[in-house]
PDB file of C-alpha atoms in Angstrom:
ATOM      1  CA  MET P   1      47.921 107.553 115.297  1.00  0.00           C
ATOM      2  CA  THR P   2      49.776 110.072 113.536  1.00  0.00           C
ATOM      3  CA  SER P   3      48.405 112.136 111.151  1.00  0.00           C
ATOM      4  CA  ASP P   4      49.740 111.534 107.455  1.00  0.00           C
ATOM      5  CA  ALA P   5      49.317 115.481 106.578  1.00  0.00           C
ATOM      6  CA  ALA P   6      53.242 117.125 106.285  1.00  0.00           C
ATOM      7  CA  SER P   7      53.683 120.282 107.952  1.00  0.00           C
ATOM      8  CA  SER P   8      51.535 122.853 106.299  1.00  0.00           C
ATOM      9  CA  SER P   9      54.865 124.978 105.968  1.00  0.00           C
ATOM     10  CA  VAL P  10      56.197 123.309 103.422  1.00  0.00           C
ATOM     11  CA  PRO P  11      55.819 125.669 100.543  1.00  0.00           C
ATOM     12  CA  LEU P  12      54.743 123.834  97.201  1.00  0.00           C
ATOM     13  CA  VAL P  13      57.274 123.087  94.665  1.00  0.00           C
ATOM     14  CA  PRO P  14      57.128 122.423  90.911  1.00  0.00           C
ATOM     15  CA  ALA P  15      55.919 118.683  90.270  1.00  0.00           C
ATOM     16  CA  ASP P  16      59.804 117.575  89.330  1.00  0.00           C
ATOM     17  CA  ILE P  17      62.566 119.569  91.190  1.00  0.00           C
ATOM     18  CA  PRO P  18      65.220 121.156  89.166  1.00  0.00           C
ATOM     19  CA  ASP P  19      68.644 119.853  88.898  1.00  0.00           C
ATOM     20  CA  THR P  20      71.916 121.733  87.323  1.00  0.00           C
ATOM     21  CA  GLU P  21      73.700 118.637  86.298  1.00  0.00           C
ATOM     22  CA  HIS P  22      73.604 115.810  84.258  1.00  0.00           C
ATOM     23  CA  ASP P  23      70.707 113.858  84.975  1.00  0.00           C
ATOM     24  CA  PRO P  24      71.207 110.300  84.150  1.00  0.00           C
ATOM     25  CA  SER P  25      67.418 109.849  84.570  1.00  0.00           C
ATOM     26  CA  ARG P  26      67.023 111.957  81.316  1.00  0.00           C
ATOM     27  CA  ASP P  27      68.143 108.769  79.469  1.00  0.00           C
ATOM     28  CA  HIS P  28      65.101 106.850  80.504  1.00  0.00           C
ATOM     29  CA  PRO P  29      61.655 107.931  79.142  1.00  0.00           C
ATOM     30  CA  ARG P  30      59.608 109.939  81.706  1.00  0.00           C
ATOM     31  CA  ASP P  31      57.626 106.893  82.904  1.00  0.00           C
ATOM     32  CA  GLN P  32      60.758 105.605  83.638  1.00  0.00           C
ATOM     33  CA  GLN P  33      62.250 108.221  86.065  1.00  0.00           C
ATOM     34  CA  VAL P  34      62.250 108.767  89.879  1.00  0.00           C
ATOM     35  CA  ARG P  35      60.298 111.830  90.610  1.00  0.00           C
ATOM     36  CA  LEU P  36      60.451 114.243  93.270  1.00  0.00           C
ATOM     37  CA  LYS P  37      57.832 116.233  93.601  1.00  0.00           C
ATOM     38  CA  SER P  38      54.988 117.889  96.218  1.00  0.00           C
ATOM     39  CA  GLU P  39      51.079 117.702  96.206  1.00  0.00           C
ATOM     40  CA  GLY P  40      48.610 118.973  98.650  1.00  0.00           C
ATOM     41  CA  GLY P  41      51.280 119.705 101.348  1.00  0.00           C
ATOM     42  CA  LYS P  42      53.148 116.319 100.904  1.00  0.00           C
ATOM     43  CA  LEU P  43      56.622 115.281  99.387  1.00  0.00           C
ATOM     44  CA  LEU P  44      56.674 112.279  97.510  1.00  0.00           C
ATOM     45  CA  LEU P  45      58.970 110.324  96.336  1.00  0.00           C
ATOM     46  CA  MET P  46      57.673 108.290  93.189  1.00  0.00           C
ATOM     47  CA  LEU P  47      59.676 105.397  91.764  1.00  0.00           C
ATOM     48  CA  PRO P  48      58.727 103.800  88.291  1.00  0.00           C
ATOM     49  CA  PRO P  49      56.931 101.110  87.595  1.00  0.00           C
ATOM     50  CA  ALA P  50      58.977  97.923  87.270  1.00  0.00           C
ATOM     51  CA  GLY P  51      56.501  96.687  84.826  1.00  0.00           C
ATOM     52  CA  GLU P  52      56.219  92.857  83.386  1.00  0.00           C
ATOM     53  CA  PRO P  53      60.056  91.436  82.686  1.00  0.00           C
ATOM     54  CA  ALA P  54      58.875  90.035  78.938  1.00  0.00           C
ATOM     55  CA  ASP P  55      57.580  93.615  78.459  1.00  0.00           C
ATOM     56  CA  GLU P  56      60.408  95.561  79.253  1.00  0.00           C
ATOM     57  CA  ASN P  57      63.008  97.057  76.923  1.00  0.00           C
ATOM     58  CA  PRO P  58      66.184  96.358  77.958  1.00  0.00           C
ATOM     59  CA  ALA P  59      67.504  99.302  76.932  1.00  0.00           C
ATOM     60  CA  THR P  60      65.246 101.572  79.029  1.00  0.00           C
ATOM     61  CA  ALA P  61      64.080  98.960  82.149  1.00  0.00           C
ATOM     62  CA  LEU P  62      65.345 100.270  85.529  1.00  0.00           C
ATOM     63  CA  ASN P  63      67.227  97.910  88.312  1.00  0.00           C
ATOM     64  CA  TRP P  64      68.217  98.674  91.504  1.00  0.00           C
ATOM     65  CA  THR P  65      71.677 100.485  90.718  1.00  0.00           C
ATOM     66  CA  ASP P  66      69.461 103.203  88.038  1.00  0.00           C
ATOM     67  CA  ILE P  67      67.018 103.852  90.493  1.00  0.00           C
ATOM     68  CA  TRP P  68      69.429 104.519  93.389  1.00  0.00           C
ATOM     69  CA  GLN P  69      71.051 106.948  91.130  1.00  0.00           C
ATOM     70  CA  GLN P  70      68.299 108.540  90.073  1.00  0.00           C
ATOM     71  CA  ILE P  71      66.984 109.357  94.177  1.00  0.00           C
ATOM     72  CA  ARG P  72      70.298 110.269  94.960  1.00  0.00           C
ATOM     73  CA  GLN P  73      70.559 113.167  91.797  1.00  0.00           C
ATOM     74  CA  ARG P  74      67.039 113.805  92.663  1.00  0.00           C
ATOM     75  CA  LEU P  75      68.055 114.577  96.118  1.00  0.00           C
ATOM     76  CA  ASN P  76      71.652 116.472  95.465  1.00  0.00           C
ATOM     77  CA  ALA P  77      70.350 118.409  92.451  1.00  0.00           C
ATOM     78  CA  GLY P  78      69.802 121.945  92.595  1.00  0.00           C
ATOM     79  CA  GLU P  79      68.389 124.182  95.483  1.00  0.00           C
ATOM     80  CA  ARG P  80      66.687 122.452  98.276  1.00  0.00           C
ATOM     81  CA  PHE P  81      63.167 123.720  98.158  1.00  0.00           C
ATOM     82  CA  TRP P  82      61.970 121.554 101.309  1.00  0.00           C
ATOM     83  CA  GLN P  83      62.327 122.301 105.230  1.00  0.00           C
ATOM     84  CA  PRO P  84      64.098 120.442 107.709  1.00  0.00           C
ATOM     85  CA  ASP P  85      62.510 117.161 108.943  1.00  0.00           C
ATOM     86  CA  THR P  86      59.713 117.287 106.022  1.00  0.00           C
ATOM     87  CA  ALA P  87      58.053 114.031 106.012  1.00  0.00           C
ATOM     88  CA  VAL P  88      58.386 111.992 102.868  1.00  0.00           C
ATOM     89  CA  TYR P  89      55.737 109.215 101.303  1.00  0.00           C
ATOM     90  CA  LEU P  90      57.806 106.949  99.266  1.00  0.00           C
ATOM     91  CA  HIS P  91      55.644 105.293  96.361  1.00  0.00           C
ATOM     92  CA  ALA P  92      56.995 102.269  95.391  1.00  0.00           C
ATOM     93  CA  ARG P  93      54.622 100.662  92.992  1.00  0.00           C
ATOM     94  CA  ASP P  94      55.435  97.450  92.065  1.00  0.00           C
ATOM     95  CA  ARG P  95      58.785  97.510  92.543  1.00  0.00           C
ATOM     96  CA  LEU P  96      60.172  95.293  94.734  1.00  0.00           C
ATOM     97  CA  LEU P  97      62.229  97.011  97.740  1.00  0.00           C
ATOM     98  CA  ASP P  98      64.083  94.704 100.614  1.00  0.00           C
ATOM     99  CA  GLY P  99      64.947  96.326 104.119  1.00  0.00           C
ATOM    100  CA  ARG P 100      68.391  97.194 103.111  1.00  0.00           C
ATOM    101  CA  GLN P 101      66.917  98.849  99.772  1.00  0.00           C
ATOM    102  CA  LEU P 102      64.407 101.077 101.893  1.00  0.00           C
ATOM    103  CA  GLN P 103      67.122 101.422 104.634  1.00  0.00           C
ATOM    104  CA  ALA P 104      69.256 102.868 101.966  1.00  0.00           C
ATOM    105  CA  ILE P 105      66.409 105.139 100.785  1.00  0.00           C
ATOM    106  CA  ALA P 106      65.761 106.153 104.561  1.00  0.00           C
ATOM    107  CA  ASP P 107      69.517 107.393 105.023  1.00  0.00           C
ATOM    108  CA  ALA P 108      69.776 109.088 101.578  1.00  0.00           C
ATOM    109  CA  LEU P 109      66.083 110.689 102.705  1.00  0.00           C
ATOM    110  CA  SER P 110      68.419 111.641 106.022  1.00  0.00           C
ATOM    111  CA  GLU P 111      71.170 113.586 104.117  1.00  0.00           C
ATOM    112  CA  ALA P 112      68.872 115.892 102.671  1.00  0.00           C
ATOM    113  CA  GLN P 113      66.981 116.476 105.963  1.00  0.00           C
ATOM    114  CA  LEU P 114      64.282 114.298 105.127  1.00  0.00           C
ATOM    115  CA  ARG P 115      62.595 111.784 106.955  1.00  0.00           C
ATOM    116  CA  LEU P 116      60.771 108.681 105.317  1.00  0.00           C
ATOM    117  CA  LYS P 117      57.373 108.163 107.077  1.00  0.00           C
ATOM    118  CA  ARG P 118      55.100 106.190 105.023  1.00  0.00           C
ATOM    119  CA  VAL P 119      55.411 103.526 101.716  1.00  0.00           C
ATOM    120  CA  TYR P 120      53.046 103.130  99.395  1.00  0.00           C
ATOM    121  CA  THR P 121      53.466  99.801  97.490  1.00  0.00           C
ATOM    122  CA  SER P 122      51.350  96.960  95.546  1.00  0.00           C
ATOM    123  CA  ARG P 123      54.161  94.303  96.314  1.00  0.00           C
ATOM    124  CA  ARG P 124      53.682  92.191  99.557  1.00  0.00           C
ATOM    125  CA  GLN P 125      57.451  91.601 100.147  1.00  0.00           C
ATOM    126  CA  THR P 126      57.619  95.678  99.978  1.00  0.00           C
ATOM    127  CA  ALA P 127      55.018  95.914 102.384  1.00  0.00           C
ATOM    128  CA  VAL P 128      56.669  93.485 104.737  1.00  0.00           C
ATOM    129  CA  ALA P 129      59.687  94.832 104.406  1.00  0.00           C
ATOM    130  CA  ALA P 130      58.798  98.334 105.142  1.00  0.00           C
ATOM    131  CA  ALA P 131      56.374  97.088 108.120  1.00  0.00           C
ATOM    132  CA  THR P 132      59.265  95.314 109.703  1.00  0.00           C
ATOM    133  CA  ALA P 133      61.466  98.349 109.633  1.00  0.00           C
ATOM    134  CA  GLY P 134      58.795  99.995 111.816  1.00  0.00           C
ATOM    135  CA  TYR P 135      57.274 102.956 108.756  1.00  0.00           C
ATOM    136  CA  SER P 136      53.485 103.050 107.999  1.00  0.00           C
ATOM    137  CA  VAL P 137      52.506 101.048 105.111  1.00  0.00           C
ATOM    138  CA  GLU P 138      49.687 101.269 102.840  1.00  0.00           C
ATOM    139  CA  GLN P 139      49.234  98.062 100.157  1.00  0.00           C
ATOM    140  CA  GLN P 140      47.636  98.556  97.367  1.00  0.00           C
ATOM    141  CA  SER P 141      46.412  96.877  94.546  1.00  0.00           C
ATOM    142  CA  GLN P 142      48.078  96.715  91.572  1.00  0.00           C
ATOM    143  CA  VAL P 143      45.686  98.502  89.270  1.00  0.00           C
ATOM    144  CA  ALA P 144      45.386 101.175  91.695  1.00  0.00           C
ATOM    145  CA  GLN P 145      47.067 104.418  90.817  1.00  0.00           C
ATOM    146  CA  LEU P 146      48.347 107.492  92.127  1.00  0.00           C
ATOM    147  CA  ASN P 147      45.383 109.624  92.572  1.00  0.00           C
ATOM    148  CA  GLN P 148      42.821 106.800  90.411  1.00  0.00           C
ATOM    149  CA  ALA P 149      39.727 106.589  91.758  1.00  0.00           C
ATOM    150  CA  PRO P 150      38.352 103.456  93.007  1.00  0.00           C
ATOM    151  CA  THR P 151      36.849 100.955  90.542  1.00  0.00           C
ATOM    152  CA  GLU P 152      35.369  97.250  90.479  1.00  0.00           C
ATOM    153  CA  ALA P 153      38.215  95.850  89.447  1.00  0.00           C
ATOM    154  CA  THR P 154      40.158  97.098  92.579  1.00  0.00           C
ATOM    155  CA  GLN P 155      37.814  95.976  95.156  1.00  0.00           C
ATOM    156  CA  ALA P 156      38.693  92.383  95.123  1.00  0.00           C
ATOM    157  CA  LEU P 157      40.792  91.320  98.279  1.00  0.00           C
ATOM    158  CA  ALA P 158      44.178  91.061  98.209  1.00  0.00           C
ATOM    159  CA  GLU P 159      46.448  88.258  99.344  1.00  0.00           C
ATOM    160  CA  PRO P 160      46.592  88.438 103.210  1.00  0.00           C
ATOM    161  CA  LEU P 161      49.093  90.506 104.659  1.00  0.00           C
ATOM    162  CA  TYR P 162      51.323  88.572 107.095  1.00  0.00           C
ATOM    163  CA  LEU P 163      54.026  90.377 109.703  1.00  0.00           C
ATOM    164  CA  GLN P 164      55.918  89.294 111.992  1.00  0.00           C
ATOM    165  CA  THR P 165      56.439  92.144 114.217  1.00  0.00           C
ATOM    166  CA  THR P 166      55.300  94.702 117.124  1.00  0.00           C
ATOM    167  CA  LEU P 167      53.908  98.031 115.300  1.00  0.00           C
ATOM    168  CA  ARG P 168      54.754 100.886 117.943  1.00  0.00           C
ATOM    169  CA  SER P 169      52.856 103.683 118.735  1.00  0.00           C
ATOM    170  CA  GLY P 170      53.247 106.038 115.310  1.00  0.00           C
ATOM    171  CA  GLY P 171      52.860 103.211 113.107  1.00  0.00           C
ATOM    172  CA  ASP P 172      50.332 102.214 110.912  1.00  0.00           C
ATOM    173  CA  ILE P 173      49.091 100.061 108.082  1.00  0.00           C
ATOM    174  CA  HIS P 174      46.681 100.047 105.638  1.00  0.00           C
ATOM    175  CA  HIS P 175      46.200  96.571 103.074  1.00  0.00           C
ATOM    176  CA  ASN P 176      43.226  95.780 101.013  1.00  0.00           C
ATOM    177  CA  GLY P 177      42.910  92.115 102.472  1.00  0.00           C
ATOM    178  CA  THR P 178      43.552  90.728 105.620  1.00  0.00           C
ATOM    179  CA  VAL P 179      45.988  91.641 108.386  1.00  0.00           C
ATOM    180  CA  ILE P 180      48.249  89.004 110.715  1.00  0.00           C
ATOM    181  CA  ILE P 181      50.381  90.228 112.707  1.00  0.00           C
ATOM    182  CA  LEU P 182      52.786  87.606 115.099  1.00  0.00           C
ATOM    183  CA  GLY P 183      53.050  90.361 117.591  1.00  0.00           C
ATOM    184  CA  ASP P 184      51.423  93.213 119.610  1.00  0.00           C
ATOM    185  CA  LEU P 185      49.813  96.566 118.504  1.00  0.00           C
ATOM    186  CA  ASN P 186      50.847  99.156 120.741  1.00  0.00           C
ATOM    187  CA  PRO P 187      48.966 101.991 122.037  1.00  0.00           C
ATOM    188  CA  GLY P 188      49.142 104.637 119.312  1.00  0.00           C
ATOM    189  CA  SER P 189      49.569 102.495 116.622  1.00  0.00           C
ATOM    190  CA  SER P 190      46.465 101.076 114.115  1.00  0.00           C
ATOM    191  CA  ILE P 191      45.695  98.675 111.221  1.00  0.00           C
ATOM    192  CA  VAL P 192      42.745  99.569 108.752  1.00  0.00           C
ATOM    193  CA  ALA P 193      42.149  96.619 106.782  1.00  0.00           C
ATOM    194  CA  ASP P 194      39.160  95.649 104.222  1.00  0.00           C
ATOM    195  CA  GLY P 195      39.107  91.797 105.295  1.00  0.00           C
ATOM    196  CA  ASP P 196      39.806  90.273 108.704  1.00  0.00           C
ATOM    197  CA  ILE P 197      42.504  91.472 111.344  1.00  0.00           C
ATOM    198  CA  LEU P 198      44.217  88.425 113.501  1.00  0.00           C
ATOM    199  CA  ILE P 199      46.556  89.829 116.706  1.00  0.00           C
ATOM    200  CA  TRP P 200      49.078  86.926 117.510  1.00  0.00           C
ATOM    201  CA  GLY P 201      49.804  89.212 120.784  1.00  0.00           C
ATOM    202  CA  ARG P 202      48.180  92.309 122.477  1.00  0.00           C
ATOM    203  CA  LEU P 203      45.944  94.396 120.790  1.00  0.00           C
ATOM    204  CA  ARG P 204      46.214  97.782 122.258  1.00  0.00           C
ATOM    205  CA  GLY P 205      45.778 100.131 119.339  1.00  0.00           C
ATOM    206  CA  ILE P 206      43.187 100.816 116.731  1.00  0.00           C
ATOM    207  CA  ALA P 207      42.088  98.227 114.584  1.00  0.00           C
ATOM    208  CA  HIS P 208      39.448  98.614 111.871  1.00  0.00           C
ATOM    209  CA  ALA P 209      38.531  95.650 109.588  1.00  0.00           C
ATOM    210  CA  GLY P 210      36.387  95.540 106.611  1.00  0.00           C
ATOM    211  CA  ALA P 211      37.376  98.920 106.047  1.00  0.00           C
ATOM    212  CA  LYS P 212      35.290  99.303 102.815  1.00  0.00           C
ATOM    213  CA  GLY P 213      31.635  98.172 104.410  1.00  0.00           C
ATOM    214  CA  ASN P 214      32.166  94.253 104.827  1.00  0.00           C
ATOM    215  CA  ALA P 215      30.458  93.739 108.602  1.00  0.00           C
ATOM    216  CA  ARG P 216      30.915  90.194 109.077  1.00  0.00           C
ATOM    217  CA  CYS P 217      34.922  90.635 108.986  1.00  0.00           C
ATOM    218  CA  LEU P 218      36.469  89.974 112.370  1.00  0.00           C
ATOM    219  CA  ILE P 219      39.513  91.180 114.706  1.00  0.00           C
ATOM    220  CA  MET P 220      40.720  88.488 116.451  1.00  0.00           C
ATOM    221  CA  ALA P 221      43.274  88.603 119.111  1.00  0.00           C
ATOM    222  CA  LEU P 222      45.425  86.710 121.988  1.00  0.00           C
ATOM    223  CA  GLN P 223      44.828  89.677 124.361  1.00  0.00           C
ATOM    224  CA  MET P 224      41.992  91.926 123.504  1.00  0.00           C
ATOM    225  CA  GLU P 225      42.903  95.598 125.084  1.00  0.00           C
ATOM    226  CA  PRO P 226      42.019  98.118 122.043  1.00  0.00           C
ATOM    227  CA  THR P 227      42.059 101.688 122.334  1.00  0.00           C
ATOM    228  CA  GLN P 228      39.394 101.499 119.522  1.00  0.00           C
ATOM    229  CA  ILE P 229      37.824  99.060 117.158  1.00  0.00           C
ATOM    230  CA  ARG P 230      35.848  99.223 114.009  1.00  0.00           C
ATOM    231  CA  ILE P 231      34.481  97.355 112.020  1.00  0.00           C
ATOM    232  CA  ALA P 232      33.066  98.527 108.749  1.00  0.00           C
ATOM    233  CA  ASP P 233      30.927 101.641 110.094  1.00  0.00           C
ATOM    234  CA  PHE P 234      30.523 100.286 113.710  1.00  0.00           C
ATOM    235  CA  VAL P 235      32.876 101.300 116.085  1.00  0.00           C
ATOM    236  CA  ALA P 236      33.242 100.042 120.119  1.00  0.00           C
ATOM    237  CA  ARG P 237      35.841 100.458 122.719  1.00  0.00           C
ATOM    238  CA  ALA P 238      37.152  97.731 125.433  1.00  0.00           C
ATOM    239  CA  PRO P 239      35.619  98.120 128.998  1.00  0.00           C
ATOM    240  CA  GLU P 240      37.076 100.922 131.285  1.00  0.00           C
ATOM    241  CA  THR P 241      37.635  98.237 133.553  1.00  0.00           C
ATOM    242  CA  PRO P 242      39.749  95.325 131.973  1.00  0.00           C
ATOM    243  CA  PRO P 243      39.400  91.373 133.327  1.00  0.00           C
ATOM    244  CA  ALA P 244      40.707  89.799 135.939  1.00  0.00           C
ATOM    245  CA  GLN P 245      42.088  87.324 133.221  1.00  0.00           C
ATOM    246  CA  TYR P 246      42.588  87.511 129.672  1.00  0.00           C
ATOM    247  CA  PHE P 247      41.553  84.804 126.963  1.00  0.00           C
ATOM    248  CA  PRO P 248      41.664  85.080 122.722  1.00  0.00           C
ATOM    249  CA  GLU P 249      38.863  86.930 121.789  1.00  0.00           C
ATOM    250  CA  VAL P 250      36.881  87.609 118.788  1.00  0.00           C
ATOM    251  CA  ALA P 251      35.209  90.564 118.069  1.00  0.00           C
ATOM    252  CA  TYR P 252      32.086  91.197 115.239  1.00  0.00           C
ATOM    253  CA  VAL P 253      28.900  92.461 114.413  1.00  0.00           C
ATOM    254  CA  THR P 254      25.947  91.232 115.355  1.00  0.00           C
ATOM    255  CA  ALA P 255      22.188  91.160 114.289  1.00  0.00           C
ATOM    256  CA  GLN P 256      21.352  93.928 116.166  1.00  0.00           C
ATOM    257  CA  GLY P 257      24.362  96.107 114.688  1.00  0.00           C
ATOM    258  CA  ASN P 258      26.413  96.052 117.554  1.00  0.00           C
ATOM    259  CA  ILE P 259      29.741  95.140 118.378  1.00  0.00           C
ATOM    260  CA  ARG P 260      30.824  92.228 120.280  1.00  0.00           C
ATOM    261  CA  ILE P 261      33.367  90.990 121.868  1.00  0.00           C
ATOM    262  CA  ALA P 262      33.263  87.214 122.887  1.00  0.00           C
ATOM    263  CA  ARG P 263      36.200  84.425 124.207  1.00  0.00           C
ATOM    264  CA  ALA P 264      37.117  82.950 120.899  1.00  0.00           C
ATOM    265  CA  ILE P 265      36.084  79.426 121.687  1.00  0.00           C
ATOM    266  CA  ASP P 266      32.605  80.122 122.735  1.00  0.00           C
ATOM    267  CA  PHE P 267      32.574  82.336 119.441  1.00  0.00           C
ATOM    268  CA  TYR P 268      33.264  79.089 117.061  1.00  0.00           C
ATOM    269  CA  ARG P 269      31.665  77.019 119.463  1.00  0.00           C
ATOM    270  CA  SER P 270      28.119  78.982 118.428  1.00  0.00           C
ATOM    271  CA  GLN P 271      28.941  79.233 114.780  1.00  0.00           C
ATOM    272  CA  LEU P 272      29.338  75.551 114.464  1.00  0.00           C
ATOM    273  CA  ALA P 273      25.889  75.208 116.646  1.00  0.00           C
ATOM    274  CA  SER P 274      24.536  77.809 114.269  1.00  0.00           C
ATOM    275  CA  ARG P 275      25.801  75.489 111.627  1.00  0.00           C
ATOM    276  CA  GLY P 276      24.256  72.176 113.185  1.00  0.00           C
TER     277      GLY P 276
END
């Protein structure tokens, strides 16, 4: 699983990179400005929140063209305070970005010798677009803010995140709900979900369901070959000797506090029998 920490050699810079030319973002309030900053050894590209359309002031509301112009201004203005190939963490907040817009941001970062690494978003569509493009993703609650401690308001599960993709080595998904993937989870990739994890394909990476402590969550896959599986605080690995034949399987925590992997049909039969 790829670490999110950027190189320790990246120097710390002021909260906002200075510019030498007119910055169009200054025509907007500070909370409507794109910000590029270093924090804890990471380079963050922070987009302003979109907000509710009914609450927006047409004089200050930013559309995609405004956002794009501000990003280019931040990257091209003044001296570059980063080293080549520095990883960038995009905080999109509640802004809706599609695949083309994410690619445009990635291309602009590449021109500045930066590399888009991870996308933080509260929009499910943006999370899907980013994961499909191969970026690591963390879908956050819309009420969550950068560096804000979790509160009870952020504990409710989000809507399920559906992805039609194969998660390749180095990719990882964080979601505060259930994650459903139509594709494979390759070795070197990972999913961390507060809810269940369903893989409609081969699970060969790391899967962590019930990440906030719900031991009743499940991990399901058509072919279970995990590097590691976790449910709440319980951890297990796949057997060293692979089975002769694969079946759809379910991983769950038993009453004794162990993770067990069972054939899906047997698991659901036992569930129906226990209810009878």
